[in-house]
Every structure is written in structure tokens, then in C-alpha cells.
Amino acid sequence: MFVDHDKVGDLPSAAARVSDGDMVALGGGLSARLPMALVRELVRLGRQDLHLVGSAHGMDVDLLVAAGAVAVCEESYVGFEQDLGLAPSYRRAAEAGQLEIRETCCVTILTQLRAAQMGLPFLPVRGVKGTDIRRMHPDYAEIVCPFTGETLVAVPPLEPDVALIHAPMGDRVGNLHLEQPYVLDEHFARAARQVVATVDRLATTEEVVATGVTIPGHRVSVVVEVPFGAHPTSCYPGYAYDRQHLAAYVAAAGQAQTAQDYLAEWVTRPGGEDAYRAALDQDRLDRLMSWSDTIEEWKELFV
Amino acid sequence: MFVDHDKVGDLPSAAARVSDGDMVALGGGLSARLPMALVRELVRLGRQDLHLVGSAHGMDVDLLVAAGAVAVCEESYVGFEQDLGLAPSYRRAAEAGQLEIRETCCVTILTQLRAAQMGLPFLPVRGVKGTDIRRMHPDYAEIVCPFTGETLVAVPPLEPDVALIHAPMGDRVGNLHLEQPYVLDEHFARAARQVVATVDRLATTEEVVATGVTIPGHRVSVVVEVPFGAHPTSCYPGYAYDRQHLAAYVAAAGQAQTAQDYLAEWVTRPGGEDAYRAALDQDRLDRLMSWSDTIEEWKELFV
Amino acid sequence: MNWNLPEWFVVTLARTISDREVVFHGFGSPCAQVAMHVARRTHAPNMLLIEGAMYAVNPAPPFVPPTSNDQALKYGAAYSMRFEEFFDAACRGEVDRMFLSGGQIDPYGNTNVTAIGPMNRPKVKLGGGGGGCNISATIRHLTLWTTRHRSGRTLVQECDFITDVGHRTPAGSRVDLGYTGGGPAHLVTELGVFDYGDVGRARLVQIFPDVTLDEVERSTGFELQVSPDLGTVPEPTEEELEIVRAVDPLAVHASEFDPSELDRTFTSEPAIA
Amino acid sequence: MNWNLPEWFVVTLARTISDREVVFHGFGSPCAQVAMHVARRTHAPNMLLIEGAMYAVNPAPPFVPPTSNDQALKYGAAYSMRFEEFFDAACRGEVDRMFLSGGQIDPYGNTNVTAIGPMNRPKVKLGGGGGGCNISATIRHLTLWTTRHRSGRTLVQECDFITDVGHRTPAGSRVDLGYTGGGPAHLVTELGVFDYGDVGRARLVQIFPDVTLDEVERSTGFELQVSPDLGTVPEPTEEELEIVRAVDPLAVHASEFDPSELDRTFTSEPAIA
């Protein structure tokens, strides 16, 4: 556990806690609360051979794959739902055989994280048997229940080297407030060797406690204030997702060359994360933040 | 799950959902948030052969044992801590061989509840091997980890017939707000076949939501408003525990005859739970409720 | 009264839900998502609606956004489950119905949402199965759907990859596998509705009125079995259609269909009161 | 400067804690509970203090109540763990130290809090072990204590029942059992302090100045081993004593002792500045 009283750091050194080859858990899910600032910083640092784990993800995985940072992808889903479709870079790398896909399933990954957090060498799951997910995983085994004789699938603990978690608010100790759904973030925080956190806003401990501590500071090794750190994904109650930006990304990512153009324009350009934020349309950001003003305005953000 | 929109009932019919011989989980812990009104009502109903499960408990178990309602006790601890000492009726029954003690341990019972809530026929635990708790439990087994070869203890699911849970506040749907520590109440609510709940106060759904829903209504089969339903144990933020009453109980329970006198005076007298509440010293209750006025007054409650 | 095929499709999905069921949809499934809200506002007022990706219980979203993990989808919910709370309940058999789709669906209701072609060099890497692989084993009933039956590539004799389990896989039946859930009960497509009979194999039971049996047969990659009681898909009511439009003012559900399907519109005479 | 034995005892327990440790006490353990707060306010400001039964992290209780599950004990804590959150961390080996007591304690530090006499008809049914049975296997270090050494019935050659594991049980050593925790590091009694040497067996290392070695020997039910470096228990500092009294104004910790032990008072000359 992390007992220091002040864990505030800067983005480059926080992201640098991820080493090449690390197993990295990504917080949030789909297009919500993805740790995008940390993901962009990993690209800037040129990290590679990462083993990504998570449940259902989108642009975080796709961007890291586009940047050539990923060796293994152990997720239950990567994509942009019905709306924007398949994840272009992920798909291209998988189809070219350049990415090891260890596709998993929500309950399986949850169970593996639970094994890690309970300090157990295995846990059983029902399901998976009879599917090709099982055939894809020589790392699973069979186990017979000593009470019923039923054969179940045994899965090993999954202990990420680092969990990257973005939160709307946190304090200097690393206490983080999240809005539901927490997805796997609580489990990542308990199973991973360390949590590297970004927050849209650093607040006093009193304010975080009053709003509700979801992930306690003793699980967090460093916390960095990065406004719009989840952009272009949402981070409620702060901002809705930037569907225009996501759509532009998905379009760009459709071809290898334009994917690199996106990275050059938005991620690796000089100035780092500050430059990313400065390049965003401020009016658009204001609108994303004003989602709660009226239902009508909220709805308009999705058109 | 329990999908009805209105689950408000009365105490006798709520308690009557417990049948003779049932496995009954007791919410709360030590001298906090014990479901005392339901426990008293079970005594009034003359329930017997109950199999009690819980972590660390006190007067709830002792009173049920005193009333001859218990066949099996599967708890990690029963007593009144350093302050008031051993649980007199429990101890007497155990020493007379009139009670089957299946003593358990926090992690084991948690793991067994997790097996039930995950729908699994077993789960492994580390620990227990080498202790006499293990020898006392032929219901446990051994299991070898298919990855490491380590031998662990396998424990079966524990699925209580009924969980009795008292909460400071709830709504008509059965949404319950609890203050921490939740002890095992969330797990009981997910593992048991049904939850029978009492609340000190029925509130609107809006109020319960604003304060925080700890146990959702879809896990609760009936909810009854019983002011001071945890008395003489505490139910924060409502009231501190009534140490004088607990001490008087422990003194009375010291002998079989005076234990019966306590039951006759406080539990089985005509008038049921209303009569119990009416017999309490109102000034004392007012003091227990005013714990938050000053630290000094709060502290004085424990002298 | 006028409606289009996507609206009718959603209403047809909604009607697979019974009252008092605990029902869940996965993410990226706007047709199922809208269908659940339609059911809850019409014939299934006591269902427990669990909003996919948010795990919100009985929310009243002011609109359906095009992403499944958005706060609009927990609007008005008194409670949102934690991730593990939902999945544990599903594994324990406490969820009565889940909606599942697939890039490929075989006659037994196995679905593939992982990859078309060989896994080491797939022709198309699909998004992945989310939670379906485990919980398709234990949820009581599955309603399958696809909006791409007509492509001819969706209903196939054999999935290239089995992500979620139907009534039987090459490894055996659900009983052989120890699976406690009942498997697929219905498959709704843009051409018609299948059930799984007594033997757990798809059988066409209803057809949309603008579709011929021949079209269905040509679009189906496995031998088409047809119920002796084959009928037409029952028309939506005015109330159901109004609710579809109220629940989904952005018509997100229509995004699941090939644009050509949106031109399929239907009319009925208003009933005389 | 004056103090009594219970205060000195608490300070001695506190000194078994190192800075930056994650430390837990069980319920019904006021001496350990007060000791943890004393340590945190003196030599271990960066410890993570987990309040037993409340699982509150680093609280600042205004007083110690006589029950372990009371809101006074989470006062000022930014976070309280859930039950499973604490126990999972303990099983995983993320808790550095736990305080454990016992109605019987054997030379290897196994403890019995279950029953004196045979389990089917015990002479005394004790309260039970709470969470100790599992987590004594995996927590890094254990500090054992008893306030009833003098009774002659507490430190015994063999426990009637092993609830929590010490360095070795009849079933084998910790290594044999696959246990990742280090077992008991110290045993503090109202007569003196033991460590467990290199071989995991109790060895007297310090003695209170008003106690003779003969008294300790007579009170110990197993063969007393004494360190060649036997010393006197170091005196508390004025700061430590002030903090004991501030943390526990109701002197709940004194309830653990036989009343006769409260008469053991000590005095030292104030240090000349």
C-alpha cells in the first residue's frame, strides 16, 4: 500500500512508471472515463510491448495500438459500438497478425482480478467451456469441484503492473472520486501493483470525502491534475464525450497513414498534453461541460 | 430478485418468513446494527432449530440461544468484547453441549457467501489448514491449485434462507441505507434467498437515494418500519448503543432463570415490539439519539 | 398509423420479454436497449430493467445516446449495480433474460462476435464479446437478434469462432457442459422471427409481411426449418410505436440497420373505437 | 512522571510497530487499539492504521469507546474499507502487522480463543476468533499480547484448540502449510516481553522491573527460555504517556487487566533539560 501523504506528480513522470513490456490495466470503459491523457503520454514516451487488460474499451486501446505500443491485448471488447463501429487500428493490427489477441470475457477478467486481490493462485468460473475463448487460452485450466464433481474452468490471478485510472476529482493523498459505473476500476486498484491516477481537478480531502471516495489513496502511487484528462471520452459530472472528435479519430484511424497523421497532430506534437488541450475547440469543451443545463442541450451533444 | 414496488409489511409477518430450521444470517456486528426487533419477534413466534450464520455478534445470538431457538451457531465470534465479557447464554448452552458450534472465521464465511453469490459450488481459501477450526469442519475439503500445486482449503457456498438486516432508513421498495461498516450485510443480501429488513424510519426513495442506497430493493422481500429496531445495539446516525441495557442483559443472562426473566419482561410480554419500546426509558433514548451534539455528551454515553 | 421496419423490429424484441423478468442488454445494442424500455412501459411494468454498461436498475433515460456508457442511461435510477454485482447475479442464475447479437449465428444459437476467418489472421476482427461468453451459460433465457440476416453472411452453418454458447457446441450440449441457463429462446432478424423448438435448433415461426419465404431461405446459411404454424410478425400497437419514438428520439436504434432497411415502411388502418 | 502498568503495557505494544507499516487490530482489543494510535502519533506517523471492526483508515477518534464497532472509531477518517477490502488485502499479504491475543498461547505462538477443554463439552466457551484463523497465515508480522500471564493458565505447553496459527502447529511449519506471513514477532504480557528468536519459539527478552524472573517462570506453563540479553522493559516517555491518556480518556484499555494489576504504578525522575 502507498502510505505517503502527498502523491502529486507531473504527467511525464507519472506515465514513466509504466515500463516497456508491462501489463497495464486501463480504467473506465467504452467511451467513458478512459485514461486518455496517460495513454497519450505513453505514446509520447514511446512505450512498447505493453500487455493491455480491461473489459470493454475503445480509443485508449486503439490509439496505443496505432502508436505501436501494444504487444498483447487482453480485453473483452475493443470498439466504438454501433455508432462508430469497429476499432480501426486494433482491427488492422489484428488482421495483420501484428497483435496477440487474448480476448477475454467480463466475468473471467473480474475473477482473475479477484484472485489477485484475494491473494489466491486460482479461482474457478462457470462458462467459457465449449467456446473458442477457452481454446484461445492455454493459461486457463480445468478444476473439479470437490463437493459436486462438476468440472469448472480455473483461471490464474491477473496482477497488472500498473493500473491507469482517470477520475473527475481527487486529493493530494490520491483519494479518488468516481461516478458510476466504476467498471473494473475498483478491482484494478486492488489487484494492480500500483495505480497511476489523473484527475480533472485536485480538491481538498474534505471535498472528496463529502462527494465520496471510490478509490482510497493508499492504493494510489501518484496523482496528477490533468484537466480534460479523459477527453475525447466523457468524465461525468465534468463533461460528456466529444463525439465529433471521436468520429474524426475513427475516420483518421481507418488508414495507417492517416492514423499516424492523427498521432502527429494531436499527441506527439511539441508541447505535450498542454498542447493537446490548447488545440481543442474551447466552445466545444464549454458545450460538453454544460451537459446538465437542459435535457435538450444534453441530447444535442449526441447528434 | 424481488421486483415488487411496495414491500412494506408488519413485523410479525415479516419475522414469520423465517421457518423452523432455517439458516438465518444476522446483519450488523458486535453491538452495532443488530436486527434486534426481528430477533425478538422470532422469540415471540417461538421459532426453533435455527442455524445462525454471521461474523462477530453479540446480543442477537445470545438472546436467541437463551430462548432455545438455535440448533447450530456458525459465527466467528459471539460475545460482548472486553467490556461485558463472554456471551452468557451462548456459553452456557455450548458448555452443556446443547448447541452445535461450527465456529468459523471472517474470511471463510465471506468466501462461502461469495461462492453463493457467484453461483459457484466451491471457492478456495488460504489459511485454516493446521488449525482446529479446520478439524471442526468436515464440510470443508482440500483442493490443489492446477497452476502452482499448492493445497488450499475448499469451502462450499453458504446460502442463508433468510438474512435479517436492520437499517437506519429505507424506502417502500426496500432500498436500504446503511452507515459503514456494512460488515457482511451486502454479502448476505446477495447470497441469501431473501432479505427481511427493518428500518428505524421509512423515507421517500429520493431521500434514501440522496443519502446512498447500500442494499437495493430488488434484494429485499419485505421491509418494516420499527423505530429503535436495533436497540439496545447502536444504529448510527440514529442512536448509540445502550450500554446500560446491554450490561443489564448480560447480568441477567448470567443465570438460566434470570435469562428467562429478561425474556419475559422485555420480549414475550403482551404487546410485542410496541410494548418493548414503550417500556424503555425515554430520557435514555433521547440521550442515545443526541450523541452527535457534543463530543463530551457522546463520550458520556460510554461511561 | 405508419411505422418503419426498425421500429417494428424493436417492438418485436420487446415482446420477447415477460413481466416480472430481470432483463439485461449488452453494450452497443440500441435495438435491445430501446426494446427493454418499451416492454417496461407497456406489458412488463414490473420487469427489472438493467441498463447494459451502466448497470442502472430501472432508469428512465430522457433519450438514448449512441454510446452505452453514458449518464443519460442512469437518469432516474434509484440504484446502479456495481460491475461484479451484476455479473455475479447473472452467473448465479438470477437474471432471466439477456439480449445477444452476433456477427455470425449458427443453427444452435452459438454466436461469434470475435473474428471472421481464422483467429491468428482474421479476415475481420470484430469487437469482441464483452460479458457474453460466461453469462450466456447461466442466464435463464437469451433473446438473440441480428439486423444483418439479409447479408447472407450472418446466419451460418458453423461459426468461425464461438464466443457465446447457444444450445449445443461441438463440445456438447448445455447439460453436458453443466450450464444452468436455458439458452436462446428466440432469434429476431429483419426478415422474421425464429424459435428453438424442443431440440434447440432455429426454426422460423414468423415472417415480416414484406418478406418472402424464399428471401429468408436465400439469406440463411443453414438449412431453413420452418414451423408448421408459420405466421406474420404481429403488428405494433400505436402505444408501442409512440413509446419507441419517445424513448429513442435520436433513433439510435436505426443505426443497427443497413440503410436500405429504413425504407421498409408499413401502414395500418386505425382501429375504429 | 508517574504511570501505571496498563499504560506502560500499551506503550510497549506501540513500540512493536514500525513506521510505514500497515497495521490492524481485532475487535475487543483496547490495548492494541490504543497502542496503534500512540504509535501513529509518535514514532510511526506514516503508518496506515486500520481500525478493527470499523476498517476505518487513519481515523482520529475523540475517545475510545468500550465497543469496537462504534462510529467514534471512524471519526476523522477519509475512508473506511469494506469488510472484504480489508480481508482481501490481509490475505494477499498487504497488511504488515496485526495484534492478536488468546485465552491460551503456546510456545510457538499458536493461540486459542475458541474453547478451554474439549470442544464438544468445553469447560469455558470463549468468544471465538473473529478473523484471525485465516489472516494469521498471511499477515506479515503478528504482535501477540496477553494481560493474563500471571494466571498461569494463559501461556501453556499446548493449546486445547488452535484458532490462529503461530510458527508451527502439529500439522507443520508455516512453510509446510504454504503460509506467506511471518508469524508472531513479539508477545507482550503484563510480566514482560518475548520474541521468537530464530526458531519461532517464545523467548523472554524483557521483564518489567517490578517482576522477578521466578514470577515469570511460575506463571509460564511451558519451559521458559530466556534471552542471554534479558533486559528491563524500556520506560515510556512523557509524550507517549500523555498520548495514551489523550487517546483513551475513558481508560478502556485498563479493562483488559485484572484489577490488581492497576495498582502497579511507576515513577521516574524528570529528565533535567
GROMACS .gro file of N, CA and C in nm, chain B residues 132-217:
model
  258
  435ASP      N    1  -0.761  -2.596   1.447
  435ASP     CA    2  -0.869  -2.686   1.485
  435ASP      C    3  -1.003  -2.641   1.429
  436ILE      N    4  -1.009  -2.519   1.377
  436ILE     CA    5  -1.127  -2.477   1.302
  436ILE      C    6  -1.143  -2.571   1.182
  437ARG      N    7  -1.032  -2.606   1.119
  437ARG     CA    8  -1.037  -2.698   1.006
  437ARG      C    9  -1.089  -2.834   1.049
  438ARG      N   10  -1.039  -2.884   1.162
  438ARG     CA   11  -1.080  -3.017   1.209
  438ARG      C   12  -1.228  -3.021   1.247
  439MET      N   13  -1.280  -2.906   1.285
  439MET     CA   14  -1.419  -2.896   1.327
  439MET      C   15  -1.514  -2.897   1.207
  440HIS      N   16  -1.459  -2.881   1.087
  440HIS     CA   17  -1.542  -2.862   0.969
  440HIS      C   18  -1.523  -2.972   0.865
  441PRO      N   19  -1.595  -3.082   0.881
  441PRO     CA   20  -1.592  -3.184   0.774
  441PRO      C   21  -1.658  -3.134   0.646
  442ASP      N   22  -1.727  -3.021   0.655
  442ASP     CA   23  -1.791  -2.964   0.535
  442ASP      C   24  -1.691  -2.893   0.445
  443TYR      N   25  -1.567  -2.873   0.491
  443TYR     CA   26  -1.465  -2.818   0.402
  443TYR      C   27  -1.393  -2.935   0.333
  444ALA      N   28  -1.317  -2.905   0.231
  444ALA     CA   29  -1.240  -3.009   0.162
  444ALA      C   30  -1.104  -2.951   0.123
  445GLU      N   31  -1.023  -3.034   0.059
  445GLU     CA   32  -0.894  -2.983   0.010
  445GLU      C   33  -0.900  -2.971  -0.141
  446ILE      N   34  -0.823  -2.878  -0.194
  446ILE     CA   35  -0.817  -2.863  -0.339
  446ILE      C   36  -0.676  -2.821  -0.377
  447VAL      N   37  -0.630  -2.875  -0.486
  447VAL     CA   38  -0.493  -2.847  -0.531
  447VAL      C   39  -0.500  -2.747  -0.647
  448CYS      N   40  -0.426  -2.640  -0.635
  448CYS     CA   41  -0.422  -2.540  -0.742
  448CYS      C   42  -0.361  -2.602  -0.867
  449PRO      N   43  -0.432  -2.594  -0.980
  449PRO     CA   44  -0.378  -2.655  -1.102
  449PRO      C   45  -0.258  -2.581  -1.159
  450PHE      N   46  -0.232  -2.462  -1.110
  450PHE     CA   47  -0.118  -2.386  -1.163
  450PHE      C   48   0.007  -2.402  -1.075
  451THR      N   49  -0.013  -2.398  -0.942
  451THR     CA   50   0.103  -2.394  -0.852
  451THR      C   51   0.123  -2.525  -0.776
  452GLY      N   52   0.020  -2.611  -0.774
  452GLY     CA   53   0.032  -2.733  -0.695
  452GLY      C   54   0.007  -2.714  -0.547
  453GLU      N   55  -0.019  -2.592  -0.504
  453GLU     CA   56  -0.046  -2.566  -0.363
  453GLU      C   57  -0.179  -2.627  -0.321
  454THR      N   58  -0.181  -2.686  -0.202
  454THR     CA   59  -0.307  -2.739  -0.149
  454THR      C   60  -0.375  -2.630  -0.066
  455LEU      N   61  -0.497  -2.600  -0.104
  455LEU     CA   62  -0.576  -2.500  -0.033
  455LEU      C   63  -0.698  -2.568   0.026
  456VAL      N   64  -0.768  -2.495   0.112
  456VAL     CA   65  -0.894  -2.545   0.165
  456VAL      C   66  -1.007  -2.497   0.073
  457ALA      N   67  -1.093  -2.590   0.032
  457ALA     CA   68  -1.211  -2.555  -0.047
  457ALA      C   69  -1.330  -2.544   0.048
  458VAL      N   70  -1.408  -2.439   0.030
  458VAL     CA   71  -1.527  -2.423   0.115
  458VAL      C   72  -1.651  -2.416   0.025
  459PRO      N   73  -1.762  -2.473   0.074
  459PRO     CA   74  -1.885  -2.474  -0.007
  459PRO      C   75  -1.959  -2.342   0.005
  460PRO      N   76  -2.052  -2.316  -0.088
  460PRO     CA   77  -2.132  -2.193  -0.078
  460PRO      C   78  -2.221  -2.195   0.046
  461LEU      N   79  -2.244  -2.078   0.098
  461LEU     CA   80  -2.333  -2.062   0.214
  461LEU      C   81  -2.447  -1.974   0.166
  462GLU      N   82  -2.564  -2.031   0.158
  462GLU     CA   83  -2.678  -1.958   0.103
  462GLU      C   84  -2.787  -1.953   0.210
  463PRO      N   85  -2.786  -1.850   0.293
  463PRO     CA   86  -2.886  -1.844   0.400
  463PRO      C   87  -3.028  -1.843   0.343
  464ASP      N   88  -3.119  -1.905   0.416
  464ASP     CA   89  -3.260  -1.898   0.375
  464ASP      C   90  -3.311  -1.755   0.387
  465VAL      N   91  -3.272  -1.690   0.493
  465VAL     CA   92  -3.317  -1.553   0.518
  465VAL      C   93  -3.202  -1.474   0.578
  466ALA      N   94  -3.185  -1.351   0.533
  466ALA     CA   95  -3.094  -1.258   0.601
  466ALA      C   96  -3.180  -1.154   0.671
  467LEU      N   97  -3.152  -1.132   0.797
  467LEU     CA   98  -3.224  -1.030   0.875
  467LEU      C   99  -3.136  -0.907   0.884
  468ILE      N  100  -3.183  -0.797   0.830
  468ILE     CA  101  -3.099  -0.677   0.824
  468ILE      C  102  -3.177  -0.558   0.877
  469HIS      N  103  -3.115  -0.487   0.969
  469HIS     CA  104  -3.173  -0.363   1.017
  469HIS      C  105  -3.095  -0.245   0.961
  470ALA      N  106  -3.169  -0.142   0.919
  470ALA     CA  107  -3.108  -0.023   0.861
  470ALA      C  108  -3.168   0.101   0.925
  471PRO      N  109  -3.090   0.209   0.929
  471PRO     CA  110  -3.149   0.333   0.984
  471PRO      C  111  -3.262   0.388   0.897
  472MET      N  112  -3.256   0.362   0.768
  472MET     CA  113  -3.353   0.424   0.678
  472MET      C  114  -3.369   0.337   0.556
  473GLY      N  115  -3.493   0.335   0.505
  473GLY     CA  116  -3.519   0.264   0.381
  473GLY      C  117  -3.648   0.317   0.321
  474ASP      N  118  -3.673   0.278   0.196
  474ASP     CA  119  -3.799   0.320   0.133
  474ASP      C  120  -3.892   0.200   0.115
  475ARG      N  121  -4.008   0.225   0.058
  475ARG     CA  122  -4.111   0.121   0.048
  475ARG      C  123  -4.069   0.009  -0.048
  476VAL      N  124  -3.978   0.040  -0.141
  476VAL     CA  125  -3.930  -0.061  -0.235
  476VAL      C  126  -3.830  -0.155  -0.167
  477GLY      N  127  -3.781  -0.112  -0.051
  477GLY     CA  128  -3.680  -0.193   0.017
  477GLY      C  129  -3.539  -0.146  -0.005
  478ASN      N  130  -3.521  -0.033  -0.071
  478ASN     CA  131  -3.387   0.024  -0.080
  478ASN      C  132  -3.343   0.065   0.060
  479LEU      N  133  -3.225   0.020   0.102
  479LEU     CA  134  -3.179   0.044   0.238
  479LEU      C  135  -3.052   0.128   0.238
  480HIS      N  136  -3.049   0.225   0.327
  480HIS     CA  137  -2.925   0.298   0.351
  480HIS      C  138  -2.861   0.247   0.480
  481LEU      N  139  -2.734   0.213   0.473
  481LEU     CA  140  -2.658   0.176   0.593
  481LEU      C  141  -2.539   0.271   0.607
  482GLU      N  142  -2.495   0.286   0.731
  482GLU     CA  143  -2.367   0.354   0.755
  482GLU      C  144  -2.258   0.247   0.765
  483GLN      N  145  -2.138   0.284   0.729
  483GLN     CA  146  -2.028   0.189   0.744
  483GLN      C  147  -1.994   0.171   0.892
  484PRO      N  148  -1.945   0.054   0.930
  484PRO     CA  149  -1.914  -0.062   0.847
  484PRO      C  150  -2.040  -0.140   0.809
  485TYR      N  151  -2.041  -0.184   0.684
  485TYR     CA  152  -2.153  -0.265   0.638
  485TYR      C  153  -2.139  -0.410   0.687
  486VAL      N  154  -2.024  -0.442   0.743
  486VAL     CA  155  -1.992  -0.578   0.786
  486VAL      C  156  -2.024  -0.672   0.669
  487LEU      N  157  -2.102  -0.776   0.690
  487LEU     CA  158  -2.131  -0.870   0.582
  487LEU      C  159  -2.267  -0.844   0.518
  488ASP      N  160  -2.332  -0.735   0.555
  488ASP     CA  161  -2.472  -0.717   0.514
  488ASP      C  162  -2.489  -0.717   0.362
  489GLU      N  163  -2.399  -0.653   0.290
  489GLU     CA  164  -2.411  -0.653   0.144
  489GLU      C  165  -2.400  -0.796   0.090
  490HIS      N  166  -2.309  -0.873   0.149
  490HIS     CA  167  -2.290  -1.010   0.102
  490HIS      C  168  -2.408  -1.099   0.140
  491PHE      N  169  -2.459  -1.080   0.261
  491PHE     CA  170  -2.579  -1.155   0.299
  491PHE      C  171  -2.692  -1.125   0.200
  492ALA      N  172  -2.704  -0.997   0.165
  492ALA     CA  173  -2.815  -0.957   0.078
  492ALA      C  174  -2.803  -1.022  -0.059
  493ARG      N  175  -2.680  -1.048  -0.103
  493ARG     CA  176  -2.660  -1.107  -0.236
  493ARG      C  177  -2.661  -1.259  -0.231
  494ALA      N  178  -2.628  -1.316  -0.114
  494ALA     CA  179  -2.615  -1.462  -0.106
  494ALA      C  180  -2.744  -1.529  -0.056
  495ALA      N  181  -2.824  -1.457   0.023
  495ALA     CA  182  -2.941  -1.519   0.086
  495ALA      C  183  -3.056  -1.533  -0.013
  496ARG      N  184  -3.146  -1.626   0.016
  496ARG     CA  185  -3.263  -1.644  -0.069
  496ARG      C  186  -3.356  -1.524  -0.059
  497GLN      N  187  -3.363  -1.464   0.060
  497GLN     CA  188  -3.440  -1.340   0.074
  497GLN      C  189  -3.385  -1.258   0.190
  498VAL      N  190  -3.410  -1.129   0.182
  498VAL     CA  191  -3.373  -1.037   0.289
  498VAL      C  192  -3.500  -0.986   0.354
  499VAL      N  193  -3.508  -1.001   0.486
  499VAL     CA  194  -3.617  -0.943   0.564
  499VAL      C  195  -3.556  -0.824   0.637
  500ALA      N  196  -3.610  -0.706   0.610
  500ALA     CA  197  -3.546  -0.583   0.660
  500ALA      C  198  -3.638  -0.506   0.754
  501THR      N  199  -3.576  -0.449   0.856
  501THR     CA  200  -3.643  -0.346   0.935
  501THR      C  201  -3.565  -0.217   0.920
  502VAL      N  202  -3.639  -0.106   0.933
  502VAL     CA  203  -3.574   0.026   0.927
  502VAL      C  204  -3.626   0.110   1.043
  503ASP      N  205  -3.539   0.191   1.097
  503ASP     CA  206  -3.585   0.284   1.201
  503ASP      C  207  -3.687   0.380   1.144
  504ARG      N  208  -3.671   0.414   1.016
  504ARG     CA  209  -3.759   0.512   0.956
  504ARG      C  210  -3.777   0.482   0.808
  505LEU      N  211  -3.903   0.478   0.764
  505LEU     CA  212  -3.934   0.472   0.622
  505LEU      C  213  -3.924   0.613   0.565
  506ALA      N  214  -3.858   0.625   0.452
  506ALA     CA  215  -3.839   0.757   0.391
  506ALA      C  216  -3.878   0.748   0.244
  507THR      N  217  -3.878   0.861   0.178
  507THR     CA  218  -3.904   0.858   0.034
  507THR      C  219  -3.782   0.799  -0.037
  508THR      N  220  -3.806   0.747  -0.156
  508THR     CA  221  -3.695   0.697  -0.236
  508THR      C  222  -3.593   0.808  -0.260
  509GLU      N  223  -3.641   0.928  -0.283
  509GLU     CA  224  -3.550   1.041  -0.309
  509GLU      C  225  -3.454   1.060  -0.191
  510GLU      N  226  -3.508   1.052  -0.070
  510GLU     CA  227  -3.423   1.074   0.047
  510GLU      C  228  -3.320   0.961   0.062
  511VAL      N  229  -3.364   0.839   0.039
  511VAL     CA  230  -3.272   0.727   0.053
  511VAL      C  231  -3.164   0.735  -0.055
  512VAL      N  232  -3.204   0.771  -0.176
  512VAL     CA  233  -3.106   0.783  -0.285
  512VAL      C  234  -3.006   0.893  -0.253
  513ALA      N  235  -3.055   1.006  -0.203
  513ALA     CA  236  -2.965   1.117  -0.172
  513ALA      C  237  -2.865   1.077  -0.064
  514THR      N  238  -2.908   0.995   0.030
  514THR     CA  239  -2.818   0.953   0.139
  514THR      C  240  -2.729   0.838   0.095
  515GLY      N  241  -2.777   0.760  -0.002
  515GLY     CA  242  -2.696   0.649  -0.052
  515GLY      C  243  -2.765   0.516  -0.030
  516VAL      N  244  -2.793   0.444  -0.137
  516VAL     CA  245  -2.854   0.310  -0.126
  516VAL      C  246  -2.741   0.209  -0.109
  517THR      N  247  -2.742   0.139   0.002
  517THR     CA  248  -2.639   0.038   0.026
  517THR      C  249  -2.687  -0.099  -0.021
  518ILE      N  250  -2.811  -0.131   0.010
  518ILE     CA  251  -2.871  -0.258  -0.033
  518ILE      C  252  -2.993  -0.223  -0.117
  519PRO      N  253  -2.995  -0.269  -0.244
  519PRO     CA  254  -3.104  -0.230  -0.333
  519PRO      C  255  -3.232  -0.309  -0.305
  520GLY      N  256  -3.344  -0.243  -0.332
  520GLY     CA  257  -3.474  -0.304  -0.307
  520GLY      C  258  -3.494  -0.438  -0.376
   0.00000   0.00000   0.00000
